[in-house]
Coordinates of C-alpha atoms in Angstrom, one line a residue:
Chain A
M3 CA 9.2 48.4 16.1
A4 CA 7.5 51.2 14.2
S5 CA 8.3 49.8 10.8
Q6 CA 7.1 46.4 11.9
T7 CA 3.8 47.9 13.0
A8 CA 3.5 49.7 9.7
A9 CA 4.2 46.4 7.9
T10 CA 1.5 44.7 9.9
V11 CA -1.0 47.4 9.2
R12 CA -0.1 47.2 5.5
R13 CA -0.6 43.4 5.6
V14 CA -3.9 43.7 7.3
G15 CA -4.9 46.3 4.7
V16 CA -4.0 44.0 1.8
R17 CA -5.8 41.1 3.3
A18 CA -9.0 43.2 3.8
T19 CA -8.9 44.4 0.2
V20 CA -8.5 40.9 -1.2
R21 CA -11.3 39.7 1.0
T22 CA -13.6 42.4 -0.2
V23 CA -12.8 41.8 -3.9
V24 CA -13.5 38.0 -3.5
L25 CA -16.7 38.8 -1.6
V26 CA -18.0 41.3 -4.2
Y27 CA -17.1 38.8 -7.0
L28 CA -19.0 36.0 -5.3
T29 CA -21.9 38.2 -4.5
L30 CA -22.3 39.5 -8.0
L31 CA -21.9 36.1 -9.6
L32 CA -23.4 33.7 -7.1
V33 CA -25.1 35.0 -4.0
F34 CA -27.1 37.8 -5.6
P35 CA -28.5 35.7 -8.6
L36 CA -29.3 32.8 -6.3
A37 CA -30.9 35.1 -3.7
L38 CA -33.0 36.6 -6.5
V39 CA -34.2 33.1 -7.5
L40 CA -35.1 32.4 -3.9
F41 CA -36.9 35.8 -3.7
K42 CA -38.8 35.2 -7.0
T43 CA -39.7 31.7 -6.0
F44 CA -41.4 32.8 -2.8
E45 CA -42.6 36.3 -4.0
N46 CA -46.2 35.2 -3.8
G47 CA -45.8 32.9 -0.8
V48 CA -45.4 29.2 -0.4
A49 CA -48.7 28.0 -1.9
P50 CA -47.9 28.8 -5.6
V51 CA -44.6 27.1 -5.2
I52 CA -46.2 23.9 -3.9
D53 CA -48.8 24.2 -6.7
S54 CA -46.3 24.5 -9.4
L55 CA -44.1 21.7 -8.0
T56 CA -47.1 19.4 -7.9
T57 CA -48.4 19.8 -11.4
A58 CA -48.3 16.7 -13.5
S59 CA -45.5 17.9 -15.8
T60 CA -43.3 19.0 -12.9
Q61 CA -43.8 15.8 -11.1
H62 CA -43.0 13.9 -14.3
A63 CA -39.8 16.0 -14.8
I64 CA -38.7 15.3 -11.2
Q65 CA -39.3 11.6 -11.8
I66 CA -37.4 11.5 -15.1
T67 CA -34.5 13.5 -13.4
V68 CA -34.3 11.0 -10.5
V69 CA -34.4 8.0 -12.8
V70 CA -31.7 9.3 -15.1
A71 CA -29.5 10.5 -12.3
F72 CA -30.0 7.2 -10.4
W73 CA -28.8 5.0 -13.3
A74 CA -26.0 7.4 -14.2
V75 CA -24.7 7.3 -10.6
V76 CA -25.0 3.5 -10.4
A77 CA -23.1 3.1 -13.6
N78 CA -20.4 5.6 -12.6
T79 CA -20.0 4.1 -9.2
I80 CA -19.3 0.7 -10.6
F81 CA -17.2 2.1 -13.5
G82 CA -15.4 4.6 -11.2
V83 CA -14.3 2.1 -8.6
T84 CA -13.2 -0.3 -11.4
A85 CA -11.3 2.3 -13.3
A86 CA -9.6 3.6 -10.1
L87 CA -8.5 0.1 -9.2
L88 CA -7.2 -0.4 -12.7
L89 CA -5.3 2.9 -12.7
V90 CA -3.8 2.5 -9.3
R91 CA -3.2 -1.2 -8.9
H92 CA -2.3 -2.3 -12.4
T93 CA 0.1 -1.5 -15.1
F94 CA -1.0 -2.1 -18.7
H95 CA -0.6 -0.7 -22.2
G96 CA -2.7 2.4 -22.7
K97 CA -2.9 3.3 -19.0
R98 CA -1.9 6.9 -19.7
T99 CA -4.5 7.1 -22.5
L100 CA -7.2 5.8 -20.1
N101 CA -6.1 8.3 -17.5
A102 CA -6.4 11.2 -19.9
L103 CA -9.7 9.9 -21.3
I104 CA -11.3 9.9 -17.9
D105 CA -10.7 13.7 -17.6
L106 CA -12.0 14.3 -21.1
P107 CA -15.6 15.0 -20.0
L108 CA -14.3 18.0 -18.0
A109 CA -12.9 19.5 -21.1
V110 CA -15.6 18.7 -23.7
S111 CA -18.7 20.8 -23.9
P112 CA -21.8 18.7 -22.9
V113 CA -23.5 19.8 -26.0
V114 CA -20.8 18.2 -28.1
V115 CA -21.3 15.0 -26.0
G116 CA -25.0 15.0 -26.8
L117 CA -24.4 15.6 -30.4
S118 CA -21.8 12.8 -30.7
L119 CA -24.3 10.4 -29.0
V120 CA -26.9 11.4 -31.6
L121 CA -24.4 10.8 -34.4
V122 CA -23.7 7.3 -33.1
Y123 CA -27.1 6.1 -31.8
G124 CA -29.5 8.3 -33.8
R125 CA -32.3 6.7 -35.7
L126 CA -30.7 7.4 -39.1
T127 CA -27.5 5.5 -38.2
G128 CA -26.7 1.8 -38.5
V129 CA -26.2 1.4 -34.7
G130 CA -29.4 3.3 -33.9
R131 CA -31.5 1.3 -36.4
A132 CA -30.1 -2.0 -35.2
L133 CA -30.9 -1.1 -31.6
A134 CA -34.4 0.1 -32.6
G135 CA -34.9 -3.2 -34.4
I136 CA -34.6 -5.0 -31.0
G137 CA -36.8 -2.5 -29.3
I138 CA -34.2 -0.1 -27.8
N139 CA -34.5 3.5 -28.6
V140 CA -31.4 5.4 -27.4
I141 CA -31.9 8.9 -28.7
F142 CA -35.0 10.9 -27.5
S143 CA -35.5 8.4 -24.7
I144 CA -34.2 7.5 -21.3
P145 CA -31.2 5.3 -22.3
G146 CA -29.6 8.1 -24.3
M147 CA -30.2 10.6 -21.5
V148 CA -28.6 8.2 -19.0
M149 CA -25.6 7.7 -21.3
A150 CA -25.2 11.5 -21.7
T151 CA -25.3 12.0 -18.0
I152 CA -22.9 9.1 -17.4
F153 CA -20.5 10.7 -19.8
V154 CA -20.4 14.1 -18.1
S155 CA -20.0 12.7 -14.6
I156 CA -17.4 10.0 -15.4
P157 CA -14.4 11.6 -13.7
L158 CA -16.0 12.4 -10.3
V159 CA -16.0 9.0 -8.7
V160 CA -12.6 7.9 -10.2
R161 CA -10.9 11.1 -9.1
A162 CA -12.3 10.9 -5.6
V163 CA -11.3 7.2 -5.1
A164 CA -8.0 6.9 -6.9
P165 CA -5.9 9.1 -4.5
V166 CA -7.2 7.2 -1.5
L167 CA -6.4 3.8 -3.1
E168 CA -2.9 5.2 -3.8
E169 CA -2.5 6.3 -0.2
I170 CA -3.6 3.1 1.5
G171 CA -1.3 1.0 -0.8
D172 CA -1.7 -2.7 -1.5
D173 CA -0.1 -4.1 1.6
Q174 CA -3.4 -4.8 3.3
E175 CA -4.8 -6.4 0.1
Q176 CA -1.7 -8.7 -0.1
A177 CA -2.0 -9.6 3.5
A178 CA -5.7 -10.5 3.0
A179 CA -4.6 -12.7 0.0
T180 CA -2.0 -14.6 2.1
L181 CA -4.7 -15.2 4.7
G182 CA -6.9 -17.0 2.2
A183 CA -9.1 -14.2 0.9
G184 CA -10.0 -14.3 -2.8
P185 CA -10.2 -11.1 -4.9
V186 CA -13.9 -10.5 -4.2
Q187 CA -13.5 -11.1 -0.5
T188 CA -10.5 -8.9 -0.4
F189 CA -12.3 -6.1 -2.1
R190 CA -15.4 -6.4 0.1
R191 CA -13.6 -6.8 3.4
I192 CA -10.5 -4.7 3.0
T193 CA -10.5 -2.4 0.0
L194 CA -14.1 -1.2 0.2
P195 CA -14.1 -0.3 3.9
S196 CA -10.8 1.7 3.3
I197 CA -12.3 3.8 0.5
R198 CA -15.8 4.1 1.8
G199 CA -15.5 7.8 2.7
A200 CA -13.9 8.8 -0.6
L201 CA -16.4 6.7 -2.6
A202 CA -19.4 8.3 -0.8
Y203 CA -17.9 11.7 -1.5
G204 CA -17.5 10.9 -5.2
V205 CA -21.0 9.5 -5.4
V206 CA -22.5 12.6 -3.9
L207 CA -20.6 14.8 -6.3
A208 CA -21.6 12.6 -9.3
L209 CA -25.3 12.7 -8.1
A210 CA -25.2 16.5 -7.9
R211 CA -23.6 16.8 -11.3
S212 CA -26.2 14.3 -12.8
L213 CA -29.2 16.1 -11.4
G214 CA -28.0 19.4 -12.8
E215 CA -26.9 18.3 -16.3
Y216 CA -28.5 20.4 -19.0
G217 CA -26.6 20.6 -22.3
A218 CA -25.9 17.0 -23.2
V219 CA -29.3 15.9 -22.0
A220 CA -31.0 18.7 -24.0
V221 CA -29.5 17.4 -27.2
V222 CA -30.2 13.6 -26.8
S223 CA -33.6 13.9 -25.1
G224 CA -35.3 15.9 -27.9
R225 CA -36.9 17.9 -25.0
L226 CA -40.2 16.1 -25.4
V227 CA -42.5 17.7 -22.8
G228 CA -44.1 15.1 -20.6
R229 CA -41.8 12.3 -21.9
T230 CA -38.1 13.2 -21.8
Q231 CA -38.1 16.5 -19.9
T232 CA -35.9 16.6 -16.9
L233 CA -36.0 19.4 -14.3
T234 CA -33.3 21.5 -15.9
L235 CA -35.1 21.2 -19.2
L236 CA -38.3 22.1 -17.5
V237 CA -36.9 25.3 -16.0
Q238 CA -35.8 26.5 -19.4
E239 CA -39.0 25.5 -21.2
R240 CA -41.3 27.1 -18.5
Y241 CA -39.2 30.2 -18.5
Q242 CA -39.5 30.6 -22.2
N243 CA -43.3 30.0 -22.1
F244 CA -43.7 32.7 -19.4
D245 CA -44.6 30.3 -16.6
Q246 CA -42.0 32.0 -14.4
Q247 CA -43.5 30.6 -11.2
T248 CA -42.8 27.0 -12.2
A249 CA -39.4 27.9 -13.6
Y250 CA -38.3 29.6 -10.4
A251 CA -39.8 26.9 -8.2
S252 CA -38.0 24.1 -10.1
A253 CA -34.8 26.1 -10.2
F254 CA -35.1 26.5 -6.4
L255 CA -35.6 22.8 -6.1
L256 CA -32.4 22.2 -8.1
V257 CA -30.4 24.7 -6.0
L258 CA -31.8 23.1 -2.8
T259 CA -30.6 19.6 -3.8
A260 CA -27.3 21.0 -4.9
V261 CA -26.8 22.7 -1.5
I262 CA -27.8 19.6 0.4
A263 CA -25.4 17.5 -1.8
L264 CA -22.6 20.0 -1.1
L265 CA -23.2 19.8 2.7
V266 CA -23.3 16.0 2.6
S267 CA -20.1 15.9 0.5
R268 CA -18.3 18.2 3.0
L269 CA -19.2 15.8 5.8
L270 CA -18.1 12.8 3.8
R271 CA -15.0 14.3 2.3
P272 CA -12.1 12.1 3.2
K273 CA -9.4 13.6 5.3
E274 CA -6.8 13.0 2.7
L275 CA -8.5 15.4 0.3
K276 CA -9.1 18.1 2.9
S277 CA -6.9 21.1 2.6
Chain B
M19 CA 11.8 -30.5 2.9
S20 CA 9.1 -27.9 3.7
I21 CA 9.9 -25.5 0.9
I22 CA 11.7 -26.3 -2.3
V23 CA 12.6 -23.5 -4.7
R24 CA 14.2 -24.7 -7.9
D25 CA 15.9 -22.7 -10.7
V26 CA 13.7 -19.7 -10.1
N27 CA 14.2 -16.6 -12.4
K28 CA 12.4 -13.3 -12.0
S29 CA 13.0 -10.0 -13.7
F30 CA 11.4 -6.6 -13.5
G31 CA 11.7 -5.2 -17.0
D32 CA 15.4 -5.3 -17.8
F33 CA 16.5 -5.9 -14.2
A34 CA 17.1 -9.5 -13.3
A35 CA 16.0 -9.8 -9.7
L36 CA 16.5 -13.5 -9.2
T37 CA 18.8 -15.7 -11.3
D38 CA 18.6 -19.5 -11.2
V39 CA 17.8 -19.5 -7.5
S40 CA 17.5 -22.9 -5.8
V41 CA 16.9 -23.2 -2.1
E42 CA 15.6 -26.1 0.1
I43 CA 14.2 -25.3 3.5
P44 CA 13.8 -28.2 6.0
S45 CA 10.6 -28.6 7.9
G46 CA 10.5 -27.0 11.3
S47 CA 13.6 -24.9 10.7
L48 CA 14.1 -21.2 11.2
T49 CA 15.9 -19.9 8.2
A50 CA 17.2 -16.4 7.4
L51 CA 17.5 -15.0 3.9
L52 CA 20.4 -12.7 4.4
G53 CA 22.0 -10.2 2.0
P54 CA 22.6 -6.6 1.3
S55 CA 19.6 -4.3 0.5
G56 CA 18.4 -4.7 -3.0
G57 CA 19.8 -8.3 -3.1
A58 CA 16.4 -9.7 -4.0
K59 CA 15.7 -11.5 -0.7
S60 CA 12.3 -10.0 -0.4
T61 CA 11.5 -11.0 -4.0
L62 CA 12.4 -14.6 -3.3
L63 CA 10.2 -14.6 -0.2
R64 CA 7.3 -13.0 -2.2
V65 CA 7.7 -15.6 -4.9
I66 CA 7.4 -18.4 -2.3
A67 CA 4.3 -16.7 -0.9
G68 CA 2.7 -16.2 -4.4
L69 CA 2.7 -12.5 -4.1
E70 CA 5.1 -12.3 -7.0
K71 CA 5.0 -14.7 -10.0
A72 CA 8.3 -16.3 -11.0
D73 CA 9.2 -16.0 -14.7
S74 CA 10.4 -19.6 -14.6
G75 CA 11.3 -22.3 -12.1
L76 CA 9.4 -24.2 -9.5
V77 CA 8.1 -23.6 -6.0
E78 CA 7.0 -26.5 -3.8
I79 CA 5.5 -26.2 -0.4
E80 CA 5.1 -29.2 1.8
G81 CA 5.4 -31.6 -1.1
R82 CA 2.8 -29.7 -3.2
D83 CA 3.7 -27.9 -6.5
A84 CA 2.7 -24.3 -5.6
T85 CA 4.2 -22.7 -8.7
K86 CA 0.9 -21.8 -10.2
L87 CA -1.2 -21.5 -7.1
P88 CA -2.5 -18.0 -6.1
A89 CA -1.3 -16.6 -2.8
Q90 CA -4.6 -17.4 -1.0
D91 CA -4.3 -21.2 -1.7
R92 CA -0.7 -21.6 -0.7
G93 CA -1.2 -22.0 3.1
V94 CA 1.5 -19.6 4.0
G95 CA 1.5 -16.9 6.7
F96 CA 3.1 -13.7 5.6
V97 CA 4.3 -10.8 7.8
F98 CA 5.1 -7.6 6.2
Q99 CA 7.8 -5.1 7.1
H100 CA 5.3 -2.3 7.5
Y101 CA 2.8 -4.6 9.3
A102 CA 0.0 -4.3 6.7
A103 CA -2.5 -4.1 9.6
F104 CA -6.2 -3.9 8.6
K105 CA -6.7 -0.4 9.9
H106 CA -10.5 -0.5 10.0
L107 CA -10.5 -3.7 12.1
S108 CA -9.8 -4.2 15.8
V109 CA -6.8 -6.2 16.9
A110 CA -9.0 -9.2 17.6
R111 CA -10.8 -8.9 14.2
N112 CA -7.4 -8.6 12.5
I113 CA -6.3 -11.9 14.0
A114 CA -9.6 -13.5 13.3
F115 CA -9.6 -12.5 9.6
G116 CA -8.2 -15.7 8.1
L117 CA -10.5 -17.8 10.3
E118 CA -13.5 -15.7 9.3
I119 CA -12.6 -16.1 5.6
R120 CA -12.5 -19.9 6.3
K121 CA -16.0 -19.6 7.8
R122 CA -15.0 -21.3 11.1
P123 CA -17.6 -21.4 13.9
K124 CA -17.7 -18.3 16.0
A125 CA -16.8 -20.1 19.2
E126 CA -13.7 -21.7 17.6
I127 CA -12.6 -18.3 16.3
K128 CA -12.9 -16.7 19.7
K129 CA -11.0 -19.4 21.4
K130 CA -8.2 -19.3 18.8
V131 CA -8.0 -15.5 18.9
D132 CA -7.8 -15.5 22.7
E133 CA -5.0 -18.1 22.5
L134 CA -3.0 -16.0 20.0
L135 CA -3.6 -12.8 21.9
E136 CA -2.0 -14.5 24.9
L137 CA 0.9 -15.9 22.8
V138 CA 1.8 -12.4 21.5
H139 CA 1.1 -10.7 24.8
L140 CA -1.7 -8.5 23.5
E141 CA -4.6 -9.7 25.7
Q142 CA -5.5 -6.2 26.9
F143 CA -5.4 -4.7 23.4
A144 CA -8.0 -7.0 21.8
H145 CA -10.4 -4.2 21.2
R146 CA -8.0 -1.5 20.2
Y147 CA -7.4 -0.4 16.6
P148 CA -4.0 -0.8 14.9
A149 CA -3.5 3.0 15.0
Q150 CA -3.5 2.9 18.8
L151 CA -0.7 0.4 19.0
S152 CA 3.1 0.9 18.9
G153 CA 5.2 -0.5 16.0
G154 CA 6.3 -3.6 18.0
Q155 CA 2.7 -4.3 19.1
R156 CA 1.5 -4.0 15.6
Q157 CA 4.1 -6.4 14.4
R158 CA 3.2 -8.9 17.1
M159 CA -0.5 -8.6 16.0
A160 CA 0.5 -9.2 12.4
L161 CA 2.4 -12.3 13.5
A162 CA -0.6 -13.6 15.4
R163 CA -2.8 -12.9 12.4
A164 CA -0.5 -14.9 10.2
L165 CA -0.3 -17.8 12.7
A166 CA -4.1 -17.9 13.2
V167 CA -4.7 -20.0 10.1
E168 CA -2.0 -22.4 11.2
P169 CA 0.1 -21.9 8.0
Q170 CA 2.4 -24.6 6.8
V171 CA 5.2 -22.1 6.5
L172 CA 5.6 -18.7 8.0
L173 CA 7.3 -16.0 5.9
L174 CA 8.5 -12.7 7.4
D175 CA 9.7 -9.9 5.2
E176 CA 12.2 -7.7 7.2
P177 CA 9.8 -8.1 10.2
F178 CA 11.8 -5.9 12.5
G179 CA 13.1 -3.5 9.9
A180 CA 10.8 -0.6 10.8
L181 CA 11.4 -0.9 14.6
D182 CA 13.9 0.9 16.7
A183 CA 17.0 -0.9 18.0
Q184 CA 15.7 -1.8 21.5
V185 CA 12.4 -3.2 20.4
R186 CA 14.1 -5.0 17.5
K187 CA 16.4 -6.8 19.9
E188 CA 13.5 -7.9 22.2
L189 CA 11.4 -9.1 19.3
R190 CA 14.3 -11.0 17.8
A191 CA 14.7 -13.0 21.0
W192 CA 11.0 -13.4 21.3
L193 CA 10.7 -14.7 17.7
R194 CA 13.3 -17.3 18.5
R195 CA 11.4 -18.4 21.6
L196 CA 8.1 -18.4 19.7
H197 CA 9.6 -20.6 17.0
D198 CA 10.8 -23.1 19.6
Q199 CA 7.2 -23.1 21.0
V200 CA 5.3 -23.3 17.7
H201 CA 7.7 -25.2 15.4
V202 CA 6.3 -23.9 12.2
T203 CA 8.8 -23.7 9.3
T204 CA 9.8 -20.1 9.3
V205 CA 11.8 -18.0 6.8
F206 CA 12.6 -14.4 7.5
V207 CA 14.4 -11.8 5.4
T208 CA 17.0 -9.6 6.9
H209 CA 20.0 -7.5 5.9
D210 CA 21.4 -7.6 9.4
Q211 CA 23.9 -10.4 9.8
E212 CA 23.9 -10.2 13.6
E213 CA 20.1 -10.7 13.5
A214 CA 20.5 -13.7 11.2
M215 CA 23.3 -15.3 13.2
E216 CA 21.4 -14.8 16.5
V217 CA 18.0 -16.1 15.4
A218 CA 18.3 -18.5 12.6
D219 CA 19.2 -22.3 12.4
S220 CA 20.3 -21.9 8.9
I221 CA 21.2 -18.9 6.7
V222 CA 20.8 -18.4 3.0
V223 CA 23.2 -15.7 1.9
M224 CA 22.0 -13.8 -1.2
A225 CA 23.5 -11.1 -3.3
D226 CA 22.6 -9.6 -6.7
G227 CA 19.7 -12.1 -7.2
K228 CA 21.8 -15.2 -6.6
V229 CA 22.3 -17.6 -3.7
E230 CA 25.9 -17.2 -2.5
Q231 CA 25.9 -19.9 0.2
I232 CA 23.5 -21.9 2.4
G233 CA 24.5 -23.2 5.8
S234 CA 24.4 -22.9 9.6
P235 CA 25.6 -19.7 11.1
D236 CA 28.8 -21.5 12.2
Q237 CA 29.5 -23.0 8.8
L238 CA 29.0 -19.7 7.1
Y239 CA 31.3 -17.9 9.5
E240 CA 34.0 -20.5 9.7
A241 CA 33.9 -21.7 6.1
P242 CA 32.6 -18.9 3.8
A243 CA 32.2 -20.0 0.2
N244 CA 33.6 -16.8 -1.1
D245 CA 35.0 -13.4 -0.2
F246 CA 31.5 -11.8 -0.4
V247 CA 30.0 -14.2 2.2
M248 CA 33.1 -13.8 4.4
S249 CA 33.1 -10.0 4.4
F250 CA 29.3 -9.9 4.8
L251 CA 29.2 -12.2 7.9
G252 CA 31.9 -10.6 10.0
P253 CA 34.9 -8.3 10.1
V254 CA 37.7 -9.0 7.6
T255 CA 41.1 -7.7 6.8
K256 CA 43.6 -8.5 4.0
L257 CA 46.9 -10.5 4.4
G258 CA 48.9 -11.0 1.3
G259 CA 45.9 -10.3 -0.9
E260 CA 43.7 -12.8 0.9
L261 CA 40.7 -12.1 3.2
V262 CA 41.3 -13.1 6.8
R263 CA 39.3 -12.6 10.0
P264 CA 41.2 -10.2 12.2
H265 CA 41.0 -12.6 15.1
D266 CA 42.6 -15.3 12.9
L267 CA 45.9 -13.4 12.7
E268 CA 48.7 -14.7 14.9
L269 CA 51.2 -12.2 16.1
S270 CA 54.7 -13.0 17.5
I271 CA 57.9 -11.2 18.5
E272 CA 60.1 -13.9 16.9
P273 CA 59.8 -14.9 13.3
R274 CA 58.0 -18.3 12.8
P275 CA 57.3 -20.4 9.6
D276 CA 55.3 -18.4 7.1
T277 CA 55.3 -15.2 9.0
V278 CA 55.8 -11.8 7.4
T279 CA 57.2 -8.7 9.0
A280 CA 54.8 -6.0 10.0
K281 CA 54.9 -2.7 11.7
V282 CA 52.5 -1.7 14.5
T283 CA 50.9 1.6 13.5
R284 CA 48.3 1.9 16.3
V285 CA 47.0 0.0 19.3
T286 CA 43.4 0.5 20.5
R287 CA 42.1 -1.1 23.6
L288 CA 38.4 -1.9 23.4
G289 CA 37.8 -3.5 26.8
F290 CA 38.6 -7.2 26.6
E291 CA 39.7 -6.9 22.9
V292 CA 42.6 -5.0 21.5
R293 CA 42.7 -3.8 17.9
V294 CA 46.1 -3.7 16.4
D295 CA 46.6 -1.7 13.2
L296 CA 49.5 -3.0 11.2
E297 CA 51.4 -2.2 8.0
I298 CA 53.1 -4.7 5.8
E299 CA 55.2 -3.1 3.0
G300 CA 52.8 -0.2 2.7
E301 CA 49.6 -2.3 3.0
E302 CA 47.4 -1.8 5.9
L303 CA 45.6 -4.5 7.9
W304 CA 44.4 -5.0 11.4
A305 CA 44.4 -7.8 13.9
Q306 CA 42.1 -8.5 16.9
V307 CA 43.9 -9.9 19.9
T308 CA 42.9 -10.5 23.6
R309 CA 44.1 -8.2 26.3
G310 CA 46.3 -11.0 27.6
S311 CA 48.2 -11.6 24.4
S312 CA 48.6 -7.9 23.9
E313 CA 50.4 -7.6 27.2
Q314 CA 52.5 -10.7 26.4
L315 CA 53.6 -9.1 23.2
G316 CA 54.1 -5.7 24.9
L317 CA 52.3 -4.0 22.0
V318 CA 53.4 -0.4 21.3
E319 CA 53.2 1.8 18.3
G320 CA 56.2 1.5 15.9
Q321 CA 57.1 -2.0 17.1
T322 CA 58.0 -4.6 14.6
L323 CA 56.1 -7.9 14.7
F324 CA 55.7 -11.1 12.7
V325 CA 52.3 -12.1 11.4
R326 CA 50.7 -15.2 10.0
R327 CA 47.3 -16.8 9.7
S328 CA 46.4 -19.1 12.5
A329 CA 44.6 -22.4 11.8
P330 CA 44.0 -21.9 8.1
V331 CA 43.3 -25.6 7.8
R332 CA 40.0 -25.5 9.6
A333 CA 38.2 -23.3 7.0
A334 CA 39.4 -25.4 4.1
A335 CA 38.3 -28.6 5.7
A336 CA 34.8 -27.4 6.4
V337 CA 34.2 -26.3 2.8
S338 CA 34.5 -29.7 1.3

C-alpha cells in the first residue's frame, strides 16, 4: 500500500512538472508576446486604435487582405474538394506524386514560393510579358498575391476533407447512382452533405492561413503602399516607420481574426478528426 | 429473358475475376448467385448493375443492350451488403431519393413512400435516421429505396450477410414473400447454400470466376454437373473414389449386386437421422440412414455390412 501511494505521489509530481514546463514554454512564446501586443494596442485607450484602423491606408490594406484571402479560399475550396475526391476515389498514374505535391507548401518557405512566382510571371519573363500584353499583370498586383496565397494554403482543405471521404466510403455514392443520380446530383445530394463539417473546418483553416500570410505575398506584391499592401505587410511597414500605434492595432486585428477562426474551426471540427 | 450476360470477362490487375461468364435470367424469377467467398459473384452482380465495367462481353437488361450504359441509366435497383443508407437523410427521404431525382410530383412521392414504408413494415420509423435503426430495419429500408423507382430488375449483394442468424432467417422468408407479391426479376448473391435453396427459383453456382452450373435447386441437388457443385450444395462422402450423397448409400446385412464390404466404425443417433461411419479397406466414408432402417440393420460398432449406391440412374438421367 505504502509503495503504491509513493508511486502515485511520484506520478502526480511528474505530471505537475510537465504541466509547468509546457505552461512556461507557451507563456514565454505565445501568451506573453500576444498579451504585450494587446497591452500596447490599448495603451492609450480605444480611440487611437479606432483612429489608426480607420485611416485610408489601413482601410485599403484590410480591403486588399480580404480580397486576396477571399479568392484564395474560393480557389482552394474548389481545388481542395476536387483533389480530395481524386485522391480518395480514383486510382491513376502519378497519384503518389500528387499526394506528395499537395503537402509541399508545408515544407517550402513562403519566400521561395514568392520568388518562384516572380521568376515565372515577372515582367522580364516570356510568360509575364505575354500576360501583360493582354492586360494581366501578375506580379506586383492582386493576381500574383492570390496565387501566392493559394499556394501556401493548398493542403488545408484537401487534408481536412480526404480522411472523411475515406471514412464514409463510396457505398452511398454507388447507391445514389443506381437510383438514377448523375455524378453532379450524387455530389450535391450525397457527398457534399457528408463532408460538410470537414469542408467548413478546412475552409476556416485556409481562411486563417490566407489572412495571415506574409512571406510569399511580400515578395510578389512589391509591397506597394496603398496598392498591394495587405494587413501583414502594413504591420511590418508601419512598425519600421515608427507608427507603432497602427502596427499594434493592425496586429491586434490579425490576432483577433485568428482567434475567431480558431474558435469557429473547433466548433466545426468533424468528430473523426477529434482526438 | 430479363437479364442476359454473354461472355463477360473482367480482371482486376492480374487477377481474372470473371472468365467467359454467360447467364440468362428469366423475367420475374428469383435467382441466387451462389458460390464460395471470393468466387466473383458480387463482381458479376456489379457488372450487371453497371457499378463495375466488364473488360469484354455483353449485358442486356429487358432487351436493351446495357453494356455501355452508366449505372444511373440501367433501371436496376441495388441493395448493398452494408445497406449504404444515406446517413444524413431520414428513412422517408432515403426511400424518396430516386423519385426526387426523377422530379416526380410531391404528392406522388409521398404516396409511393407511404406504400413502401408499409410494405417493409417501417411505417412508424419514417422520420428516424438510419443510425437509429437496427441492421434488419436498415436493410428493409434499403430494399424499399431500391423498389421505389420500380426497377426492371432488383439486385441484392449478400443482402443478409451482415445480419445475425435469427434476423437473417426472418428476412429470407420475408424476401421470398415480397417477391411473390412484387414479381420483379430479382438476383441475389449469397455464399450460403441453404439460403439459396430456400429462397431461389433458380441458382447459378459460381466458383473461381466461372459459372459451374445453372438450374433449379432440385436439379442442382439431384444432378450436379460436377464434384464442386455436388459438394457445395450438400453433404457428400466418397465411395470407390466417387462422390455420393450420404443418404444415397444403401446398407444391407447380406451381400447384393455391386455391394462392397464395409466395417461400421461408429453409429451416431441425431434424432430421426442416424449417421453411420464406415470403413472400406482403410477408406473412411459415412452414410445417413433413418432410425427405422438403423434398427432393422441392428447397427453396432464393429459390425460388417454391405454398401452400394442407391438409385444411381436418377442423377445420370437428369443431367442429359
